Tab-separated table of C-alpha atoms and ligand atoms in Angstrom:
chain	number	residue	atom	x	y	z
K	1	MET	CA	3.878	10.818	26.168
K	2	THR	CA	4.720	13.626	23.775
K	3	PHE	CA	7.252	13.998	20.923
K	4	ALA	CA	9.303	16.001	23.070
K	5	THR	CA	9.764	13.261	25.334
K	6	LEU	CA	10.825	10.965	22.590
K	7	GLY	CA	13.783	13.248	22.125
K	8	LEU	CA	12.859	15.104	18.939
K	9	ILE	CA	14.607	18.056	18.201
K	10	GLU	CA	12.854	21.483	18.243
K	11	PRO	CA	12.744	22.114	14.590
K	12	LEU	CA	10.844	18.855	14.147
K	13	LEU	CA	8.539	19.487	17.129
K	14	ARG	CA	7.649	22.865	15.618
K	15	ALA	CA	6.743	21.187	12.274
K	16	LEU	CA	4.726	18.714	14.230
K	17	GLU	CA	2.813	21.281	16.011
K	18	THR	CA	1.999	23.237	12.519
K	19	LEU	CA	0.599	19.909	11.384
K	20	GLY	CA	-1.385	19.372	14.535
K	21	TYR	CA	0.107	16.048	15.585
K	22	GLN	CA	-0.121	16.073	19.392
K	23	THR	CA	0.616	12.484	20.452
K	24	PRO	CA	2.708	9.874	18.884
K	25	THR	CA	0.995	6.863	17.415
K	26	PRO	CA	1.887	3.575	18.839
K	27	VAL	CA	4.256	2.752	16.130
K	28	GLN	CA	5.734	6.192	16.374
K	29	ALA	CA	6.334	5.769	20.072
K	30	GLN	CA	8.224	2.460	19.413
K	31	ALA	CA	10.235	3.235	16.139
K	32	ILE	CA	11.209	6.787	16.937
K	33	PRO	CA	13.636	5.980	20.047
K	34	ALA	CA	14.875	2.814	18.291
K	35	VAL	CA	15.823	4.566	15.070
K	36	LEU	CA	17.384	7.507	16.937
K	37	ALA	CA	19.645	4.909	18.834
K	38	GLY	CA	20.716	3.732	15.480
K	39	ARG	CA	19.041	0.318	15.599
K	40	ASP	CA	17.716	-1.740	12.511
K	41	LEU	CA	14.121	-1.923	12.480
K	42	MET	CA	11.431	-4.431	11.202
K	43	ALA	CA	8.164	-2.623	11.748
K	44	ALA	CA	4.659	-3.959	11.365
K	45	ALA	CA	1.778	-1.729	11.871
K	46	GLN	CA	-1.776	-1.244	10.618
K	47	THR	CA	-2.388	1.192	7.557
K	48	GLY	CA	-3.057	4.642	8.538
K	49	THR	CA	-1.229	4.487	11.916
K	50	GLY	CA	1.393	7.097	11.236
K	51	LYS	CA	4.193	4.817	10.172
K	52	THR	CA	5.770	7.455	7.697
K	53	ALA	CA	6.266	9.864	10.443
K	54	GLY	CA	7.495	6.695	12.509
K	55	PHE	CA	10.500	6.409	10.255
K	56	ALA	CA	10.963	9.842	8.702
K	57	LEU	CA	11.210	12.097	12.021
K	58	PRO	CA	14.120	10.059	13.433
K	59	LEU	CA	15.701	9.873	10.057
K	60	LEU	CA	15.426	13.736	9.624
K	61	GLN	CA	16.885	14.215	12.977
K	62	LEU	CA	19.889	11.674	12.597
K	63	LEU	CA	20.799	13.340	9.222
K	64	THR	CA	20.781	16.770	10.912
K	65	MET	CA	22.764	15.834	13.791
K	66	GLU	CA	25.325	13.236	12.240
K	67	GLY	CA	27.322	12.657	9.117
K	68	PRO	CA	28.994	14.941	6.392
K	69	LYS	CA	27.400	17.459	4.057
K	70	VAL	CA	25.951	15.650	0.951
K	71	ALA	CA	28.379	15.125	-1.907
K	72	ALA	CA	27.499	15.830	-5.647
K	73	ASN	CA	25.378	13.084	-7.346
K	74	SER	CA	24.766	11.460	-3.540
K	75	ALA	CA	22.298	10.605	-1.245
K	76	ARG	CA	22.586	10.303	2.279
K	77	ALA	CA	19.257	8.295	3.035
K	78	LEU	CA	17.066	6.165	0.699
K	79	ILE	CA	13.491	5.611	1.101
K	80	LEU	CA	12.268	2.891	-1.358
K	81	CYS	CA	8.501	2.757	-2.222
K	82	PRO	CA	6.669	0.262	-4.396
K	83	THR	CA	4.758	2.925	-6.417
K	84	ARG	CA	4.970	6.366	-7.923
K	85	GLU	CA	1.992	7.553	-6.054
K	86	LEU	CA	3.406	6.382	-2.713
K	87	ALA	CA	6.770	8.040	-3.417
K	88	GLU	CA	5.253	11.240	-4.177
K	89	GLN	CA	3.138	10.990	-0.853
K	90	VAL	CA	5.922	9.903	1.359
K	91	HIS	CA	8.063	12.589	-0.214
K	92	ALA	CA	5.425	15.216	0.688
K	93	SER	CA	5.270	14.053	4.304
K	94	VAL	CA	8.992	14.027	4.568
K	95	ALA	CA	9.162	17.495	2.972
K	96	GLU	CA	6.525	18.768	5.567
K	97	TYR	CA	8.421	17.267	8.552
K	98	ALA	CA	11.798	18.771	7.311
K	99	GLN	CA	10.321	22.333	6.638
K	100	HIS	CA	12.483	24.010	9.517
K	101	LEU	CA	15.846	21.775	8.717
K	102	PRO	CA	18.552	22.557	6.462
K	103	LEU	CA	17.996	19.287	4.599
K	104	THR	CA	17.197	18.486	0.945
K	105	THR	CA	14.630	15.975	-0.018
K	106	TYR	CA	13.639	14.761	-3.405
K	107	ALA	CA	11.506	11.917	-5.127
K	108	VAL	CA	12.289	9.973	-8.198
K	109	TYR	CA	10.201	7.399	-10.015
K	110	GLY	CA	9.505	6.019	-13.534
K	111	GLY	CA	6.791	6.976	-16.103
K	112	VAL	CA	8.341	10.617	-16.339
K	113	SER	CA	11.410	12.022	-18.064
K	114	ILE	CA	14.605	11.079	-16.380
K	115	ASN	CA	16.688	13.999	-17.443
K	116	PRO	CA	15.307	16.551	-14.815
K	117	GLN	CA	16.020	13.856	-12.085
K	118	MET	CA	19.521	13.633	-13.187
K	119	MET	CA	20.152	17.606	-13.138
K	120	LYS	CA	18.380	17.698	-9.862
K	121	LEU	CA	20.555	14.880	-8.526
K	122	ARG	CA	23.789	16.852	-9.370
K	123	LYS	CA	24.106	18.719	-6.137
K	124	GLY	CA	23.151	15.351	-4.104
K	125	VAL	CA	20.121	15.363	-1.818
K	126	ASP	CA	19.955	14.539	1.669
K	127	ILE	CA	16.993	12.105	1.552
K	128	LEU	CA	15.949	10.533	-1.768
K	129	VAL	CA	12.423	8.852	-2.151
K	130	ALA	CA	12.538	6.469	-5.042
K	131	THR	CA	10.936	3.414	-6.787
K	132	PRO	CA	13.430	0.456	-7.463
K	133	GLY	CA	13.411	0.675	-11.145
K	134	ARG	CA	14.188	4.327	-11.755
K	135	LEU	CA	16.722	4.199	-8.920
K	136	ILE	CA	18.623	1.452	-10.661
K	137	ASP	CA	18.393	3.390	-13.893
K	138	LEU	CA	19.730	6.532	-12.283
K	139	PHE	CA	22.645	4.406	-10.768
K	140	ARG	CA	23.530	2.798	-13.804
K	141	GLN	CA	23.759	6.113	-15.743
K	142	ASN	CA	26.127	7.449	-12.977
K	143	ALA	CA	23.735	10.083	-11.854
K	144	LEU	CA	23.728	8.710	-8.503
K	145	LYS	CA	26.143	7.105	-6.075
K	146	LEU	CA	25.420	5.442	-2.934
K	147	ASN	CA	28.647	5.367	-1.103
K	148	GLN	CA	27.440	8.135	1.151
K	149	LEU	CA	24.427	6.295	2.241
K	150	GLN	CA	23.745	6.370	5.852
K	151	THR	CA	20.213	4.850	5.945
K	152	LEU	CA	18.116	2.777	3.748
K	153	VAL	CA	14.134	2.390	4.510
K	154	LEU	CA	12.225	-0.023	2.740
K	155	ASP	CA	8.510	1.067	2.693
K	156	GLU	CA	5.717	-1.378	2.167
K	157	ALA	CA	8.412	-3.958	1.583
K	158	ASP	CA	5.795	-6.739	1.251
K	159	ARG	CA	4.287	-4.797	-1.727
K	160	MET	CA	7.566	-4.480	-3.421
K	161	LEU	CA	7.959	-8.270	-3.563
K	162	ASP	CA	4.396	-8.558	-4.680
K	163	LEU	CA	5.142	-6.322	-7.535
K	164	GLY	CA	7.992	-8.356	-8.647
K	165	PHE	CA	10.674	-6.103	-7.575
K	166	SER	CA	12.732	-8.875	-5.998
K	167	GLU	CA	15.507	-8.713	-8.335
K	168	GLU	CA	15.639	-4.990	-8.441
K	169	LEU	CA	15.945	-5.118	-4.617
K	170	ALA	CA	18.752	-7.737	-4.660
K	171	ASN	CA	20.566	-5.342	-7.372
K	172	ILE	CA	19.997	-2.310	-5.172
K	173	TYR	CA	21.215	-4.241	-2.075
K	174	ARG	CA	24.490	-4.810	-3.798
K	175	MET	CA	24.859	-1.078	-4.566
K	176	LEU	CA	24.805	-0.117	-0.957
K	177	PRO	CA	27.611	0.210	1.624
K	178	LYS	CA	27.739	-2.466	4.303
K	179	LYS	CA	27.854	-0.153	6.936
K	180	ARG	CA	24.221	1.447	7.144
K	181	GLN	CA	20.985	1.454	9.001
K	182	THR	CA	18.330	-0.239	7.601
K	183	LEU	CA	14.534	0.127	8.305
K	184	LEU	CA	11.885	-2.080	6.977
K	185	PHE	CA	8.256	-1.061	7.030
K	186	SER	CA	5.442	-3.118	6.011
K	187	ALA	CA	1.596	-2.994	6.757
K	188	THR	CA	1.630	-6.992	6.592
K	189	PHE	CA	4.417	-9.476	7.207
K	190	SER	CA	4.575	-12.434	4.930
K	191	ASP	CA	7.073	-15.308	5.424
K	192	GLU	CA	9.086	-14.182	2.335
K	193	ILE	CA	9.418	-10.613	3.931
K	194	ARG	CA	10.724	-11.980	7.234
K	195	LEU	CA	13.269	-13.971	4.967
K	196	LEU	CA	14.371	-10.592	3.465
K	197	ALA	CA	14.371	-9.096	6.407
K	198	GLY	CA	16.711	-11.745	7.956
K	199	GLN	CA	19.035	-10.990	4.906
K	200	MET	CA	19.085	-7.418	4.902
K	201	LEU	CA	18.737	-6.281	8.482
K	202	ASN	CA	21.452	-6.357	11.150
K	203	ASP	CA	19.996	-7.483	14.616
K	204	PRO	CA	16.633	-5.594	13.848
K	205	LEU	CA	14.285	-4.629	16.773
K	206	THR	CA	11.008	-5.862	15.814
K	207	VAL	CA	8.044	-3.473	16.246
K	208	GLU	CA	4.513	-4.810	15.817
K	209	VAL	CA	1.745	-2.551	17.264
K	210	SER	CA	-1.224	-4.840	16.055
K	211	PRO	CA	-1.670	-8.516	15.564
K	212	ARG	CA	-0.511	-9.770	12.250
K	213	ASN	CA	-2.625	-9.204	9.349
K	214	VAL	CA	-5.565	-7.747	11.139
K	215	ALA	CA	-7.531	-5.084	9.181
K	216	ALA	CA	-7.970	-1.650	10.847
K	217	SER	CA	-10.643	-2.037	13.436
K	218	THR	CA	-12.246	1.431	12.819
K	219	VAL	CA	-13.447	0.144	9.492
K	220	LYS	CA	-17.073	-1.376	9.235
K	221	GLN	CA	-17.131	-4.111	6.743
K	222	TRP	CA	-19.544	-6.073	4.823
K	223	VAL	CA	-20.266	-7.948	1.900
K	224	VAL	CA	-23.114	-7.855	-0.652
K	225	PRO	CA	-23.499	-11.143	-2.645
K	226	VAL	CA	-24.578	-10.348	-6.289
K	227	ASP	CA	-24.337	-11.766	-9.804
K	228	LYS	CA	-21.027	-10.679	-11.602
K	229	LYS	CA	-23.021	-9.257	-14.521
K	230	ARG	CA	-25.173	-7.179	-12.125
K	231	LYS	CA	-22.224	-5.355	-10.203
K	232	PRO	CA	-22.376	-2.177	-12.076
K	233	GLU	CA	-26.044	-1.944	-11.686
K	234	LEU	CA	-25.870	-2.674	-7.824
K	235	PHE	CA	-22.915	-0.202	-7.559
K	236	VAL	CA	-25.214	2.504	-8.930
K	237	HIS	CA	-28.153	1.513	-6.978
K	238	LEU	CA	-26.231	1.514	-3.540
K	239	MET	CA	-24.528	4.823	-4.541
K	240	ARG	CA	-27.907	6.469	-5.066
K	241	LYS	CA	-29.423	4.712	-2.099
K	242	GLY	CA	-26.524	5.547	0.398
K	243	ARG	CA	-25.950	9.056	-1.176
K	244	TRP	CA	-22.506	8.326	-1.334
K	245	LYS	CA	-20.451	11.549	-1.801
K	246	GLN	CA	-16.657	10.296	-2.130
K	247	VAL	CA	-15.879	6.865	-2.700
K	248	LEU	CA	-12.625	4.894	-3.590
K	249	VAL	CA	-13.619	2.007	-5.747
K	250	PHE	CA	-11.231	-0.847	-6.447
K	251	ALA	CA	-11.397	-3.053	-9.524
K	252	LYS	CA	-9.181	-5.982	-10.394
K	253	THR	CA	-8.147	-5.157	-13.860
K	254	ARG	CA	-7.279	-1.912	-15.925
K	255	ASN	CA	-10.214	-2.987	-18.377
K	256	GLY	CA	-12.566	-3.217	-15.353
K	257	VAL	CA	-11.613	0.254	-14.163
K	258	ASP	CA	-12.095	1.703	-17.805
K	259	ALA	CA	-15.545	-0.192	-18.095
K	260	LEU	CA	-16.832	1.002	-14.848
K	261	VAL	CA	-15.772	4.649	-15.225
K	262	ASP	CA	-17.676	4.803	-18.816
K	263	LYS	CA	-20.504	3.213	-17.273
K	264	LEU	CA	-20.790	5.841	-14.605
K	265	GLN	CA	-19.742	8.684	-16.629
K	266	GLY	CA	-22.488	7.630	-19.268
K	267	LEU	CA	-25.073	7.926	-16.478
K	268	GLY	CA	-23.797	11.496	-15.762
K	269	ILE	CA	-21.887	10.579	-12.522
K	270	ASN	CA	-18.654	12.376	-11.671
K	271	ALA	CA	-16.147	9.581	-11.871
K	272	ASP	CA	-12.634	9.085	-13.146
K	273	GLY	CA	-10.057	6.171	-13.041
K	274	ILE	CA	-6.475	5.422	-12.344
K	275	HIS	CA	-4.289	2.352	-13.289
K	276	GLY	CA	-1.000	1.650	-14.428
K	277	ASP	CA	-1.595	2.076	-18.324
K	278	LYS	CA	-2.434	5.731	-17.713
K	279	PRO	CA	0.427	8.327	-17.655
K	280	GLN	CA	1.687	9.515	-14.617
K	281	ALA	CA	0.577	13.017	-15.097
K	282	THR	CA	-3.159	11.658	-15.496
K	283	ARG	CA	-3.108	9.559	-12.617
K	284	GLN	CA	-1.829	12.477	-10.481
K	285	ARG	CA	-4.511	14.914	-11.667
K	286	ALA	CA	-7.279	12.226	-11.102
K	287	LEU	CA	-6.063	11.776	-7.601
K	288	ASP	CA	-5.736	15.615	-6.937
K	289	ARG	CA	-9.305	16.046	-8.285
K	290	PHE	CA	-10.607	13.063	-6.044
K	291	LYS	CA	-8.842	14.489	-2.958
K	292	SER	CA	-10.259	17.985	-3.642
K	293	SER	CA	-13.655	16.610	-4.123
K	294	ASP	CA	-13.855	17.677	-7.682
K	295	VAL	CA	-14.398	13.887	-8.530
K	296	GLN	CA	-16.857	11.947	-6.667
K	297	ILE	CA	-16.046	8.503	-7.596
K	298	LEU	CA	-12.465	7.345	-7.866
K	299	VAL	CA	-12.096	3.843	-9.711
K	300	ALA	CA	-8.610	2.374	-9.097
K	301	THR	CA	-6.617	-0.885	-9.497
K	302	ASP	CA	-4.410	-1.894	-6.551
K	303	VAL	CA	-1.313	-0.782	-8.007
K	304	ALA	CA	-2.499	2.733	-8.807
K	305	ALA	CA	-4.093	3.208	-5.370
K	306	ARG	CA	-1.443	1.615	-2.971
K	307	GLY	CA	-0.573	3.448	-0.091
K	308	LEU	CA	-2.391	6.541	-0.711
K	309	ASP	CA	-3.498	8.815	2.016
K	310	ILE	CA	-6.881	10.655	1.395
K	311	GLU	CA	-7.941	12.543	4.287
K	312	ASP	CA	-11.230	11.409	5.927
K	313	LEU	CA	-12.131	8.946	3.299
K	314	PRO	CA	-15.599	7.701	4.241
K	315	LEU	CA	-16.046	4.711	2.151
K	316	VAL	CA	-14.087	2.043	0.083
K	317	VAL	CA	-16.063	-0.262	-2.272
K	318	ASN	CA	-14.504	-3.232	-3.452
K	319	PHE	CA	-16.112	-3.789	-6.897
K	320	ASP	CA	-13.899	-6.926	-7.296
K	321	LEU	CA	-12.213	-8.628	-4.535
K	322	PRO	CA	-8.454	-8.285	-4.687
K	323	ILE	CA	-6.363	-11.013	-6.432
K	324	VAL	CA	-3.895	-10.945	-3.358
K	325	ALA	CA	-5.795	-11.504	0.000
K	326	GLU	CA	-3.459	-9.009	1.810
K	327	ASP	CA	-4.563	-6.207	-0.458
K	328	TYR	CA	-7.824	-6.334	1.050
K	329	ILE	CA	-6.279	-5.013	4.331
K	330	HIS	CA	-4.460	-2.163	2.160
K	331	ARG	CA	-7.644	-1.365	0.326
K	332	ILE	CA	-9.901	-0.933	3.250
K	333	GLY	CA	-7.121	0.965	5.006
K	334	ARG	CA	-7.700	3.846	2.623
K	335	THR	CA	-10.536	4.597	4.910
K	336	GLY	CA	-10.607	4.722	8.935
K	337	ARG	CA	-7.326	6.453	8.910
K	338	ALA	CA	-5.965	8.377	11.757
K	339	GLY	CA	-8.637	7.379	14.163
K	340	ASN	CA	-11.698	8.303	11.904
K	341	THR	CA	-14.245	5.584	11.233
K	342	GLY	CA	-15.147	4.186	7.866
K	343	GLU	CA	-16.984	1.754	5.744
K	344	ALA	CA	-15.752	-0.921	3.494
K	345	ILE	CA	-18.339	-2.665	1.079
K	346	SER	CA	-17.400	-5.515	-1.049
K	347	LEU	CA	-19.533	-6.711	-4.009
K	348	VAL	CA	-18.978	-10.360	-4.218
K	349	CYS	CA	-20.261	-12.951	-6.686
K	350	ALA	CA	-19.864	-16.714	-6.800
K	351	ASP	CA	-16.628	-16.661	-8.780
K	352	GLU	CA	-15.011	-15.021	-5.934
K	353	VAL	CA	-15.790	-17.211	-3.028
K	354	ASN	CA	-12.301	-18.364	-2.586
K	355	MET	CA	-10.975	-14.867	-2.518
K	356	LEU	CA	-13.512	-14.102	0.117
K	357	SER	CA	-12.635	-17.130	2.045
K	358	ALA	CA	-8.831	-16.242	1.776
K	359	ILE	CA	-9.618	-12.674	3.147
K	360	GLU	CA	-11.763	-13.817	6.135
K	361	MET	CA	-8.905	-16.468	6.922
K	362	LEU	CA	-6.257	-13.671	6.740
K	363	THR	CA	-8.216	-11.065	8.700
K	364	ARG	CA	-9.564	-13.724	11.181
K	365	GLN	CA	-12.984	-12.641	10.750
K	366	THR	CA	-16.330	-13.712	9.060
K	367	LEU	CA	-17.541	-10.876	7.089
K	368	THR	CA	-21.228	-9.961	7.384
K	369	ARG	CA	-23.225	-10.467	4.347
K	370	LYS	CA	-26.133	-7.948	3.587
K	371	MET	CA	-28.361	-9.209	0.794
K	372	GLU	CA	-29.729	-6.188	-1.479
K	373	PRO	CA	-33.414	-6.686	-2.351
K	374	ASP	CA	-34.001	-7.171	-6.081
K	375	PHE	CA	-30.263	-8.046	-6.386
K	376	GLU	CA	-30.241	-11.496	-4.791
K	377	PRO	CA	-27.742	-13.661	-6.696
K	378	GLU	CA	-28.935	-16.455	-8.987
K	379	HIS	CA	-25.501	-17.892	-8.446
K	380	ARG	CA	-25.352	-18.333	-4.840
K	381	VAL	CA	-22.155	-17.260	-3.034
K	382	PRO	CA	-21.415	-20.406	-0.936
K	383	ASP	CA	-20.980	-19.584	2.768
K	384	THR	CA	-17.625	-18.998	4.251
K	385	ASP	CA	-15.998	-18.344	7.619
K	386	ALA	CA	-12.718	-17.264	9.124
K	387	SER	CA	-11.267	-20.958	9.191
K	388	GLY	CA	-10.587	-20.612	5.457
K	389	GLN	CA	-13.349	-23.183	4.494
K	390	VAL	CA	-15.685	-22.737	1.829
K	391	VAL	CA	-19.043	-24.454	3.387
K	392	LYS	CA	-20.986	-26.113	0.748
K	393	LYS	CA	-24.594	-26.434	1.524
K	394	PRO	CA	-26.065	-29.910	0.939
K	395	LYS	CA	-27.474	-29.774	-2.521
K	396	LYS	CA	-31.038	-31.215	-3.361
K	397	PRO	CA	-30.463	-34.362	-5.003
K	398	LYS	CA	-30.382	-33.823	-8.860
K	399	LYS	CA	-29.249	-35.660	-11.900
K	400	PRO	CA	-25.615	-36.216	-11.731
K	401	LYS	CA	-23.367	-33.293	-13.315
K	402	ALA	CA	-19.686	-32.622	-13.271
K	403	SER	CA	-18.859	-30.389	-10.529
K	404	GLY	CA	-16.569	-27.249	-11.014
K	405	GLY	CA	-15.147	-24.685	-9.096
K	406	GLY	CA	-12.706	-24.719	-6.232
K	407	GLY	CA	-15.109	-24.985	-3.353
K	408	GLY	CA	-14.277	-26.774	-0.123
K	409	LYS	CA	-10.578	-26.281	-0.846
K	410	ARG	CA	-8.399	-24.801	1.952
K	411	ASN	CA	-7.177	-21.388	0.883
K	412	LEU	CA	-3.681	-20.376	1.590
K	413	GLY	CA	-4.524	-16.366	1.356
K	414	LYS	CA	-3.198	-15.856	-2.030
K	415	TRP	CA	-4.352	-17.005	-5.294
K	416	VAL	CA	-4.471	-16.212	-9.145
K	417	ASP	CA	-7.763	-15.976	-10.569
K	418	SER	CA	-8.167	-18.315	-13.516
K	419	GLY	CA	-10.304	-15.877	-15.621
K	420	ASP	CA	-8.431	-12.536	-16.403
K	421	ALA	CA	-5.337	-12.837	-14.119
K	422	ALA	CA	-3.330	-12.117	-17.128
K	423	ALA	CA	-5.009	-8.786	-17.442
K	424	ALA	CA	-4.886	-8.208	-13.631
K	425	GLU	CA	-2.734	-5.352	-12.509
K	426	PRO	CA	-0.098	-6.123	-11.137
K	427	SER	CA	1.181	-9.342	-13.145
K	428	ILE	CA	1.298	-11.650	-10.350
K	429	LYS	CA	3.873	-14.399	-10.370
K	430	PRO	CA	2.290	-17.529	-8.895
K	431	VAL	CA	5.442	-18.128	-6.891
K	432	ARG	CA	7.218	-15.062	-5.472
K	433	LYS	CA	10.936	-15.153	-5.652
K	434	VAL	CA	12.933	-13.916	-2.680
K	435	PRO	CA	16.211	-12.288	-3.520
K	436	VAL	CA	19.201	-13.937	-2.725
K	437	PHE	CA	21.883	-11.885	-1.267
K	438	ASN	CA	25.625	-12.303	-0.130
K	439	THR	CA	25.144	-13.912	3.193
K	440	GLY	CA	28.427	-12.975	4.373
K	441	PRO	CA	28.569	-11.298	7.844
K	442	ARG	CA	27.627	-7.590	7.958
K	443	LYS	CA	29.959	-5.083	9.280
K	444	LYS	CA	29.141	-3.935	12.687
K	445	LYS	CA	28.041	-0.564	12.821
U	501	AMP	P1	0.631	7.056	7.548
U	501	AMP	O1	0.294	5.748	8.105
U	501	AMP	O2	1.984	7.491	7.848
U	501	AMP	O3	0.334	6.878	6.017
U	501	AMP	O4	-0.301	8.207	8.313
U	501	AMP	C1	-1.515	8.335	8.109
U	501	AMP	C2	-2.106	9.657	8.554
U	501	AMP	O5	-2.123	9.896	10.013
U	501	AMP	C3	-1.510	10.791	7.812
U	501	AMP	O6	-2.515	11.690	7.250
U	501	AMP	C4	-0.494	11.413	8.710
U	501	AMP	O7	-0.603	12.798	8.568
U	501	AMP	C5	-1.429	11.435	10.172
U	501	AMP	N1	-0.699	11.139	11.413
U	501	AMP	C6	0.367	10.587	11.413
U	501	AMP	N2	1.026	10.417	12.824
U	501	AMP	C7	-0.092	11.411	13.425
U	501	AMP	C8	-0.119	11.982	14.713
U	501	AMP	N3	0.930	11.656	15.698
U	501	AMP	N4	-1.210	12.765	15.031
U	501	AMP	C9	-1.874	13.050	14.215
U	501	AMP	N5	-1.850	12.553	12.836
U	501	AMP	C10	-0.876	11.888	12.363
């Protein structure tokens, strides 16, 4: 199968040739004809499978072939993304695919001045990539009208709910014309997302190119048990032993990112960090320097690193396990992209056993454990497996003591860690709200 047989027009084929895309990926093969046919879509695909081109290519084609010229302060298609970095990245891909088309594209997000964005929108743009909060600000300040909107894309929709954007999504939904095409993309599908899709989509075609919630099979994953306080030392040890060259490291909290970066820099290691407290320009600069290999170790929180596409990233290290089990799939999806192989190593302490168990249950695998000599933990990490059970070893009879911890509990794949959940990023609400929309019948397209 080729992109030409999927019915794409010549200017898009030319752009793809320049980019070296020869064969459509499975999600592209399914999504492109469906979007061209005007269908609503609910697509689940593993990270790094080419989902951006899956929605952007047919969208660009439809905007070229159909619909009026864009009016002032308007957009004909809107792509909503959960983070600024993802918005930038999606916009960069869309602009590349659109290089031979007479269409305008632009990205808006918070953390930077709104005025240049308002100026840019004056003439209108065909495709607007946006984060939800800034989109609403622009709409409320009359810098953007959405009555011309033909297509809405929700990218990483599950993450938008995780980040607490449910109210923003409900507000945006009310701003949209009823007659439109809606495409919902997500690496993982929670039940809340299915509910959201039921409210926002009209007779959607479901595209699911990989089993639900399975991590990329090209990524070799394992766990190194260690005591919490020895994690930095173990990280440096593994880094030197493995001669790591380019590593994306995930820490749970903003403070955790800063502390690890300070420690590494103190040892003369070329490291930088990104998290939500840092100004957008600083985050982007750190990311660009990491991509160009000017920075060797990039330490990030989940919010800052979400959806980043870094070519040929060989290794992801989970310095801390993620607060939300599904984030594990997103994190390790930064490596092993576009058919390359990668490695994902998680440093796990006894406190994190429930998180480990939830990840194993979600990804339906028992992660291999490799003890590192001289770093064997004093606080043993209880055994876990893909059933979600934390297996407690029978203890030697000892004098009776009150038992703590959550061992033996069945895990539901999501938790808030008791310790520093408040400082964790994003601020996770224990119960996620799903937006409630007008449930009146949608007009037929
Ligand atoms: P995505 O899942 O959209 O983030 O894409 C992951 C990576 O795969 C990006 O670097 C894309 O440029 C690349 N990619 C997407 N589709 C193709 C394709 N058909 N052939 C080769 N590379 C692709």
